[in-house]
Structures are given as structure tokens and as C-alpha cells.
Tab-separated table of C-alpha atoms in Angstrom:
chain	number	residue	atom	x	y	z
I	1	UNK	CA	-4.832	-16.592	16.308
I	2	UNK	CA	-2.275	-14.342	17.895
I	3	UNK	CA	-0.243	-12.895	15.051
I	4	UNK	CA	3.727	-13.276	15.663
I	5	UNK	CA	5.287	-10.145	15.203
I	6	UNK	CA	8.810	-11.111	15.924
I	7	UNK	CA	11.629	-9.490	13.407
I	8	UNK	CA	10.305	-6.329	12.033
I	9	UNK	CA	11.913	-6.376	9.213
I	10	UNK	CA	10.859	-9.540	8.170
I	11	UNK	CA	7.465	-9.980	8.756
I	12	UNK	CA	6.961	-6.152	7.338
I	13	UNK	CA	7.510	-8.094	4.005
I	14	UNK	CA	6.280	-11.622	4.737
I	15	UNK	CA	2.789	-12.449	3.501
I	16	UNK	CA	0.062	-12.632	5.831
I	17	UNK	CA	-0.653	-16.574	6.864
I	18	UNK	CA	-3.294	-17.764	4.787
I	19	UNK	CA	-6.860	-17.950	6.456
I	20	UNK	CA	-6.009	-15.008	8.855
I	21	UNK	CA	-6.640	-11.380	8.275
I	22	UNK	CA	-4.346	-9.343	9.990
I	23	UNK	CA	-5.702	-6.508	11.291
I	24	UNK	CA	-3.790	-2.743	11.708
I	25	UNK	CA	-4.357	0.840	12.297
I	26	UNK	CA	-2.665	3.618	10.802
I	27	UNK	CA	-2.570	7.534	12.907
I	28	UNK	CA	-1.618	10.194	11.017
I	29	UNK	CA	0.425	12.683	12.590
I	30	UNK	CA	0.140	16.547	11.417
I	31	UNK	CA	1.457	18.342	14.756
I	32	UNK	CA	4.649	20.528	13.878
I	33	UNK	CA	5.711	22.926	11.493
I	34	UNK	CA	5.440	21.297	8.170
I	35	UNK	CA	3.333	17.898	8.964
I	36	UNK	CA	0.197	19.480	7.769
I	37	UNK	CA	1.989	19.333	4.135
I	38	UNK	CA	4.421	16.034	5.352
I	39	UNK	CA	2.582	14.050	8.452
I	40	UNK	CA	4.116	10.770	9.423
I	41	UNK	CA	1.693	7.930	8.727
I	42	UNK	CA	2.186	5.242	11.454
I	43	UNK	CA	1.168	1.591	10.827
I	44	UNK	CA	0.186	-0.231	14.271
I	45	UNK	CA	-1.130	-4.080	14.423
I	46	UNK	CA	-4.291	-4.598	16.696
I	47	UNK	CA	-4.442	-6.474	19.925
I	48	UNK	CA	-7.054	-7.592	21.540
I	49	UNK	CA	-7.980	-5.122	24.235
I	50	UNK	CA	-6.997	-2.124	22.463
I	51	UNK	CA	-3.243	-2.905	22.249
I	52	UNK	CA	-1.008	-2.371	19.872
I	53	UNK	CA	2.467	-2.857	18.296
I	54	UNK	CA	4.445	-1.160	15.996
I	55	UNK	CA	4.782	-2.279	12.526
I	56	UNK	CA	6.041	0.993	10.417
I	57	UNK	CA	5.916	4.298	9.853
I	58	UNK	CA	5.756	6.293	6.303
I	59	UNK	CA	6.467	9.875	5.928
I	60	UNK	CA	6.712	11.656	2.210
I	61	UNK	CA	9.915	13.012	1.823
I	62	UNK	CA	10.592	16.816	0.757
I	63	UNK	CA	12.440	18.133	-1.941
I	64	UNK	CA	11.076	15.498	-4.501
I	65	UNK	CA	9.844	16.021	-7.863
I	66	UNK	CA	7.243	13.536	-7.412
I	67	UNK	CA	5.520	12.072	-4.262
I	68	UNK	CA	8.079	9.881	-2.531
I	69	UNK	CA	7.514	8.302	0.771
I	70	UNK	CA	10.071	6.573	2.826
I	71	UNK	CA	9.175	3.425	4.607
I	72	UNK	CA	10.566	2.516	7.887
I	73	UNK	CA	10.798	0.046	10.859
I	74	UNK	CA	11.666	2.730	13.250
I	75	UNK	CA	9.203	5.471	14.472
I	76	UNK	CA	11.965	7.532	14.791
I	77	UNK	CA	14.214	7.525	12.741
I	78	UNK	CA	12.273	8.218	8.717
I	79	UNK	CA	16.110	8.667	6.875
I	80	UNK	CA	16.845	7.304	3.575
I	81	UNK	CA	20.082	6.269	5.072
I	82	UNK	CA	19.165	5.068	8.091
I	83	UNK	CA	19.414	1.507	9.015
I	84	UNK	CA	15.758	1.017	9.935
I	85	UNK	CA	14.927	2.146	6.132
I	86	UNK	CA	12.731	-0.799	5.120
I	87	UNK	CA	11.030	0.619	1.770
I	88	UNK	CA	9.462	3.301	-0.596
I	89	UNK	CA	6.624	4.458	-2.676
I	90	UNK	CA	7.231	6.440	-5.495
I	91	UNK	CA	4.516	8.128	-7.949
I	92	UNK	CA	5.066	9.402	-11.424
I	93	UNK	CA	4.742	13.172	-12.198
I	94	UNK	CA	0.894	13.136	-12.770
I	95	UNK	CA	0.099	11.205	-9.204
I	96	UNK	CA	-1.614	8.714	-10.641
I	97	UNK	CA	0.642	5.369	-10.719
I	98	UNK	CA	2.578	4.500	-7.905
I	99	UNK	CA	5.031	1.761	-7.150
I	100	UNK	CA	6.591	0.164	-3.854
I	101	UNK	CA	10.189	-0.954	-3.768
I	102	UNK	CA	11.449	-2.781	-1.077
I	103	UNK	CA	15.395	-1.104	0.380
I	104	UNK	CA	17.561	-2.766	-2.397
I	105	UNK	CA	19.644	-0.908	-5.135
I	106	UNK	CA	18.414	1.121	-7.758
I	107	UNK	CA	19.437	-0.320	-11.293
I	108	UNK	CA	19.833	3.194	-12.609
I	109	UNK	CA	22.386	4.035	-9.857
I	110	UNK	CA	24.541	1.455	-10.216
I	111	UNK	CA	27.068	0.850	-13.157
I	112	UNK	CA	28.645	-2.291	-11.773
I	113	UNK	CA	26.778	-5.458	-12.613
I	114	UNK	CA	25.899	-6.139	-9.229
I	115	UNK	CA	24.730	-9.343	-7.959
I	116	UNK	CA	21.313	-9.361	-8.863
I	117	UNK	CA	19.970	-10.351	-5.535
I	118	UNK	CA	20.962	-6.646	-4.060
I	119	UNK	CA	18.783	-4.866	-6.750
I	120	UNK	CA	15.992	-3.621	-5.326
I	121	UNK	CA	12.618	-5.414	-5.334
I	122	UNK	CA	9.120	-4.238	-6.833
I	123	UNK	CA	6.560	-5.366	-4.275
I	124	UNK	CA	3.680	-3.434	-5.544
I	125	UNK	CA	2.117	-1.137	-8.492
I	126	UNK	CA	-0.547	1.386	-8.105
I	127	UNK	CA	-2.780	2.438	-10.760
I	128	UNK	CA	-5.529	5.126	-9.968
I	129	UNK	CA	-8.211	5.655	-13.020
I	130	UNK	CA	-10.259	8.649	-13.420
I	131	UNK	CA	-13.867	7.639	-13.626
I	132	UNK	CA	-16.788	8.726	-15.962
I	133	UNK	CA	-18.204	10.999	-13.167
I	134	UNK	CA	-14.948	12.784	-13.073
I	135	UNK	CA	-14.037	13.179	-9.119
I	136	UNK	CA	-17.361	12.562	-7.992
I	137	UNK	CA	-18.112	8.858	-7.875
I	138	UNK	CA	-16.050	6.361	-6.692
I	139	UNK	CA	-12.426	6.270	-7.658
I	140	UNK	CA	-10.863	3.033	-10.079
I	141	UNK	CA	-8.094	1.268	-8.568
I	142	UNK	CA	-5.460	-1.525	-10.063
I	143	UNK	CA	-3.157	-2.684	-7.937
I	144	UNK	CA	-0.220	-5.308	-9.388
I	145	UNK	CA	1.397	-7.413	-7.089
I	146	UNK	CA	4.204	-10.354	-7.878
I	147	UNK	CA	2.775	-13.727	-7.895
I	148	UNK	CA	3.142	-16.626	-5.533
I	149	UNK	CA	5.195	-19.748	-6.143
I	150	UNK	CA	4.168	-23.307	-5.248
I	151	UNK	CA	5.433	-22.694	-1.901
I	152	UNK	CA	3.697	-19.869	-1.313
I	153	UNK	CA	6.956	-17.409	-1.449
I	154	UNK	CA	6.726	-14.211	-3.589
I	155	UNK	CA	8.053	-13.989	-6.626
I	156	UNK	CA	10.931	-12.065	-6.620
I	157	UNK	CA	10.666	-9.174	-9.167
I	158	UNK	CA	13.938	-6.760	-9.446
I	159	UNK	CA	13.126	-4.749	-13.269
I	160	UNK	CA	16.450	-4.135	-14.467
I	161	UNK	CA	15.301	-1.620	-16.463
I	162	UNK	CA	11.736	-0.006	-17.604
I	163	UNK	CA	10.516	-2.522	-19.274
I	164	UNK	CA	11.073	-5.143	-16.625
I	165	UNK	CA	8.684	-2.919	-14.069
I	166	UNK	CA	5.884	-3.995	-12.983
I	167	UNK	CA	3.375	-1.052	-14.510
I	168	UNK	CA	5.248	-2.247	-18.013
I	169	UNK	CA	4.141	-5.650	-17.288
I	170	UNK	CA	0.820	-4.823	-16.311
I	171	UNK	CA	0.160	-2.624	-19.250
I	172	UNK	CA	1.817	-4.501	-22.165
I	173	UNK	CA	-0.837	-7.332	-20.419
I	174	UNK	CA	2.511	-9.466	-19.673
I	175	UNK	CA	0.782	-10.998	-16.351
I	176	UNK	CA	2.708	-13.951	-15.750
I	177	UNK	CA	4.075	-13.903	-12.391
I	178	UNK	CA	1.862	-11.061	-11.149
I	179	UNK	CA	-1.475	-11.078	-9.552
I	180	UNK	CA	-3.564	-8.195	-10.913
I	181	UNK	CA	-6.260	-7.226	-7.999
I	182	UNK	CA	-9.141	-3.934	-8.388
I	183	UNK	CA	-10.877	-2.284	-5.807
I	184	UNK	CA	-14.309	-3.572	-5.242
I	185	UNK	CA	-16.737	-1.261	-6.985
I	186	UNK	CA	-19.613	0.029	-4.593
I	187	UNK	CA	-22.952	0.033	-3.994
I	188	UNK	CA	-25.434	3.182	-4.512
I	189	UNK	CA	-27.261	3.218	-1.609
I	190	UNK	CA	-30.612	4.918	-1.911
I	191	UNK	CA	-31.142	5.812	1.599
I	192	UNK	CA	-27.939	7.485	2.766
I	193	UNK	CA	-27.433	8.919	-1.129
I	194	UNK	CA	-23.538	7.296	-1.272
I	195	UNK	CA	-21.855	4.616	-2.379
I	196	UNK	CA	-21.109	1.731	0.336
I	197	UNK	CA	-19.108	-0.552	1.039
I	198	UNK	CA	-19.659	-3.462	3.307
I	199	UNK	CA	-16.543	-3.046	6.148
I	200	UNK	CA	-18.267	-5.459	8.778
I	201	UNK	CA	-18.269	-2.575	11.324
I	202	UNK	CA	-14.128	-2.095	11.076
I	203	UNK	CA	-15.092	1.224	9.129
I	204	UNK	CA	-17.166	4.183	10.655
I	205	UNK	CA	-16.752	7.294	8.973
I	206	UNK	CA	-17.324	7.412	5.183
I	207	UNK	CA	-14.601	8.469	2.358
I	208	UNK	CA	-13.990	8.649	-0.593
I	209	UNK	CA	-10.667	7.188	0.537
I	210	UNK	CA	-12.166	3.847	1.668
I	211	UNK	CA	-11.377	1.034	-0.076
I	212	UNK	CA	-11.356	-2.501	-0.386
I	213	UNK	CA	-9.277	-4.583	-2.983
I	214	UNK	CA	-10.511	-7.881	-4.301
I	215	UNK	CA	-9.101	-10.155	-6.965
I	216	UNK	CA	-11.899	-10.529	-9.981
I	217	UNK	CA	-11.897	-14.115	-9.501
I	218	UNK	CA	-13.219	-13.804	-5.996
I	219	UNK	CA	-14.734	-10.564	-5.601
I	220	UNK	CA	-15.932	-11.748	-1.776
I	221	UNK	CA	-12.231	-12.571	-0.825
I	222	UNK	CA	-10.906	-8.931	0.440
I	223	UNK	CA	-7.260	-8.457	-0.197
I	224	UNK	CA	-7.301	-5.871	1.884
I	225	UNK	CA	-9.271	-3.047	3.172
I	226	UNK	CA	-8.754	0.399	4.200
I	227	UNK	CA	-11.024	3.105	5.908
I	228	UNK	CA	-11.393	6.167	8.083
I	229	UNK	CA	-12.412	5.685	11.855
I	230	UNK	CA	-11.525	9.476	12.844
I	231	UNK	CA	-10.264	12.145	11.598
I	232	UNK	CA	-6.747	10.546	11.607
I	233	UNK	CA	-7.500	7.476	11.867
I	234	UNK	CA	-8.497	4.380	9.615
I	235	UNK	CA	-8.092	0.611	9.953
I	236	UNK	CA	-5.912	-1.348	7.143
I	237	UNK	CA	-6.956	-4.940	6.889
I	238	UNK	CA	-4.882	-7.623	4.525
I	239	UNK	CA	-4.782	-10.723	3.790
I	240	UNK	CA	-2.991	-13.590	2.277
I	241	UNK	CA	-0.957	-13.174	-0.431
I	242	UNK	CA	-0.493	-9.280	1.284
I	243	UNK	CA	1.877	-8.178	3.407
I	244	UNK	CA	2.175	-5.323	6.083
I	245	UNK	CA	4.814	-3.138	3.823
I	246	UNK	CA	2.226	-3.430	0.394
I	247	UNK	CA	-0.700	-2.730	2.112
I	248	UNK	CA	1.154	0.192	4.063
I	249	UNK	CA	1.847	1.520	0.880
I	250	UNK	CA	-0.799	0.861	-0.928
I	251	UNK	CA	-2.577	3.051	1.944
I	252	UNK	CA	-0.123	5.435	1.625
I	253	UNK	CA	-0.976	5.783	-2.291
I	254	UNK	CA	-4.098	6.303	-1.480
I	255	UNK	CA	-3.689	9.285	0.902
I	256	UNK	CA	-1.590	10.813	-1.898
I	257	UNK	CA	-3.202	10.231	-5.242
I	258	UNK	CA	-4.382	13.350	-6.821
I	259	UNK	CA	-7.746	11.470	-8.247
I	260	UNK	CA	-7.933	11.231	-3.682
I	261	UNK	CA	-9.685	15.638	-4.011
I	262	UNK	CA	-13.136	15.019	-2.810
């Protein structure tokens, strides 16, 4: 089924349609000065025949205590200002958690009580866990979405404060609302000495980076999946309840996360 692109903006944040995985590419791009420290990550949906279109493009910002990456519909134009500004990942100081807002307020910046619907949404969490082999074996992933209601719309999640974030929710074990999916946990393979994954071919180089995220439920169901190709390039897949700008970020996480030193 060809997927209808349409309005950027809004299918950047609609979930994919159930029963179809929609399947992208993301380059990364370290040519200039400082890219080999900041390169521009840009998300691409697949065609058949090897075309492509534009989806979004993620670069981390400079100047930031912690890893920040602006989200954008534009290839261009990566400003926090800018009109084409779509969304952001933020980690905490360690690298370790992440979360994705979507281009609405920030509670802590505004004093007026603003009409709730312009605070900013939480679209995803990411939680990276240390494992017992320390950095060798494969790496622990949570990832905390919001829920779906009966009409299969997100939930709309916009913390007012700390406690109202998602990472709160998901660690005081306060789940209603909010789907809680892992990475898949991989196989030891005897003959190539690695742990595997099973990509169906859309994976061809192996990383520790590579990833796919399941629901415990349904471990066969793949959220989404991630994985190198070339040097710079990997395939994102996702599926229903997904969409492109959480599993852009969630990539994006993934690139970043200090637990990511081989």
C-alpha cells in the first residue's frame, strides 16, 4: 500500500495505519566543519524503486548542557525558531533517559496559565539500562509511549510539571495511559560469535546500535526497528501505534546514548 505522505507536519506525528509497516531510511551527514561532533540525521520514507521522500531531519544542537536535538520538517532550515520546527529530544545529564516533545510550550517557561492545549506534548521516553556485561553485550532499552484511545488517537500527554512526565509515570509504575515497549533481547549465535537479531534482510551490517522494539505481550509484533546498512546509513522501520517523529527520535537516542561506546 502506497503510504500518503501529504502534510508533513501531520503525518510526522500521526501513527502509522495499522497492518502496514512503514518503511524509512535515515543518512547521516558529517561533511563540514563541526558535523563530525553535530551531523544532521535525515529521515527519508522508501519508495519502491529506490525513491524517496522527505520526512525530517534531526541535528543536536550546540551550546547545550545536555544532548538536545532539534526536530524539523525542513532539510534546511534546523532553527529552534523556525517555522518548520516540528520537535525535540532531550537527555538528562548522564545520557541515559531521553524524552521527545512535540513543538508546544514549555510549562517551566511560561507563567501565564495558558490554555492547556498549547503546552507542549510528551510523545516519547527513552530509558537506556546498563547491562550485567557492562558495554559488552547487548544494550537494555525501555521506551514509554502515550496510549491509544478507542479510536485509535494518542493520548494526549502535556506534564505540567515533573511529576506529570512520562519517565515519572513510568518509574512510579503509574502506566495508565502509556504503552511501555523493550527492545527485543538477542540471540547468541554460535557461529558468527554475536548476538542477532532477525531484520528479514532490511539490516546488513551489524551494531551494537541495531535494534528492534517489541511490546512484552507480543514479542513477534516489531514496533519498530532500526539498523546500519553503511557506514551512514540504517533503515528505521515502525509500526502501528508509532509514528515517523517517535521513531525518528527514538533513533536519534540511540545514536546519542552514552551506554551506544562499543
Amino acid at each position: 500500500p502506497l503510504i500518503d505522505v501529504g502534510d508533513l507536519e501531520e503525518f510526522a506525528v500521526r501513527p502509522a495505519p495499522q497492518g502496514v509497516t512503514v518503511k524509512c531510511r535515515i543518512t547521516r551527514d558529517k561533511k563540514g566543519m563541526d558535523r563530525g561532533m553535530y551531523p544532521t540525521y535525515y529521515l527519508h520514507l522508501e519508495r519502491e524503486h529506490g525513491k524517496k521522500v522527505f520526512l525530517l531531519a534531526g541535528r543536536k544542537r550546540k551550546k547545550s548542557k545536555t544532548s538536545n536535538y532539534l526536530i524539523s520538517i525542513d532539510p534546511t532550515d534546523l532553527s529552534r525558531g523556525g517555522e518548520s520546527f516540528i520537535g525535540k529530544l532531550r537527555s538528562n545529564l548522564m545520557g541515559t533517559k531521553f524524552t521527545v516533545y512535540d513543538n508546544g510550550v514549555n510549562p517551566m517557561k511560561t507563567t501565564s496559565s495558558l490554555e492547556a492545549s498549547t503546552l507542549r506534548q510528551e510523545l516519547a521516553a527513552i530509558c537506556y539500562e546498563t547491562n550485567v556485561l557492562g558495554f559488552k553485550g547487548p544494550r537494555k532499552m525501555s521506551v514509554i509511549i502515550p496510549g491509544m484511545n478507542m479510536d485509535h488517537e494518542r493520548v494526549s500527554i502535556r506534564p505540567r510539571n515533573e511529576h506529570e512526565t512520562l519517565l515519572a509515570r513510568w518509574q512510579n509504575k503509574n502506566t495508565e495511559s502509556v504503552i511501555e515497549l523493550h527492545n527485543k533481547t538477542p540471540v547468541w549465535n554460535d557461529d558468527t560469535q554475536s548476538y542477532v537479531l532477525n531484520f528479514h534482510g532490511r539490516v546488513t551490517q551489524a551494531s551494537v546500535k541495531n535494534f528492534q522494539i517489541i511490546h512484552d505481550n507480543d514479542p513477534d509484533y516489531i514496533v519498530m526497528q532500526f539498523g546500519r546498512v553503511a557506514e551512514d546509513v540504517f533503515t528505521m522501520d515502525y509500526n502501528y501505534p508509532m509514528c515517523a517523529l517517535q521513531a525518528f527520535a527514538i533513533a536519534l537516542s540511540s545514536f546519542d546514548s552514552k551506554l551506544a561506546c562499543e
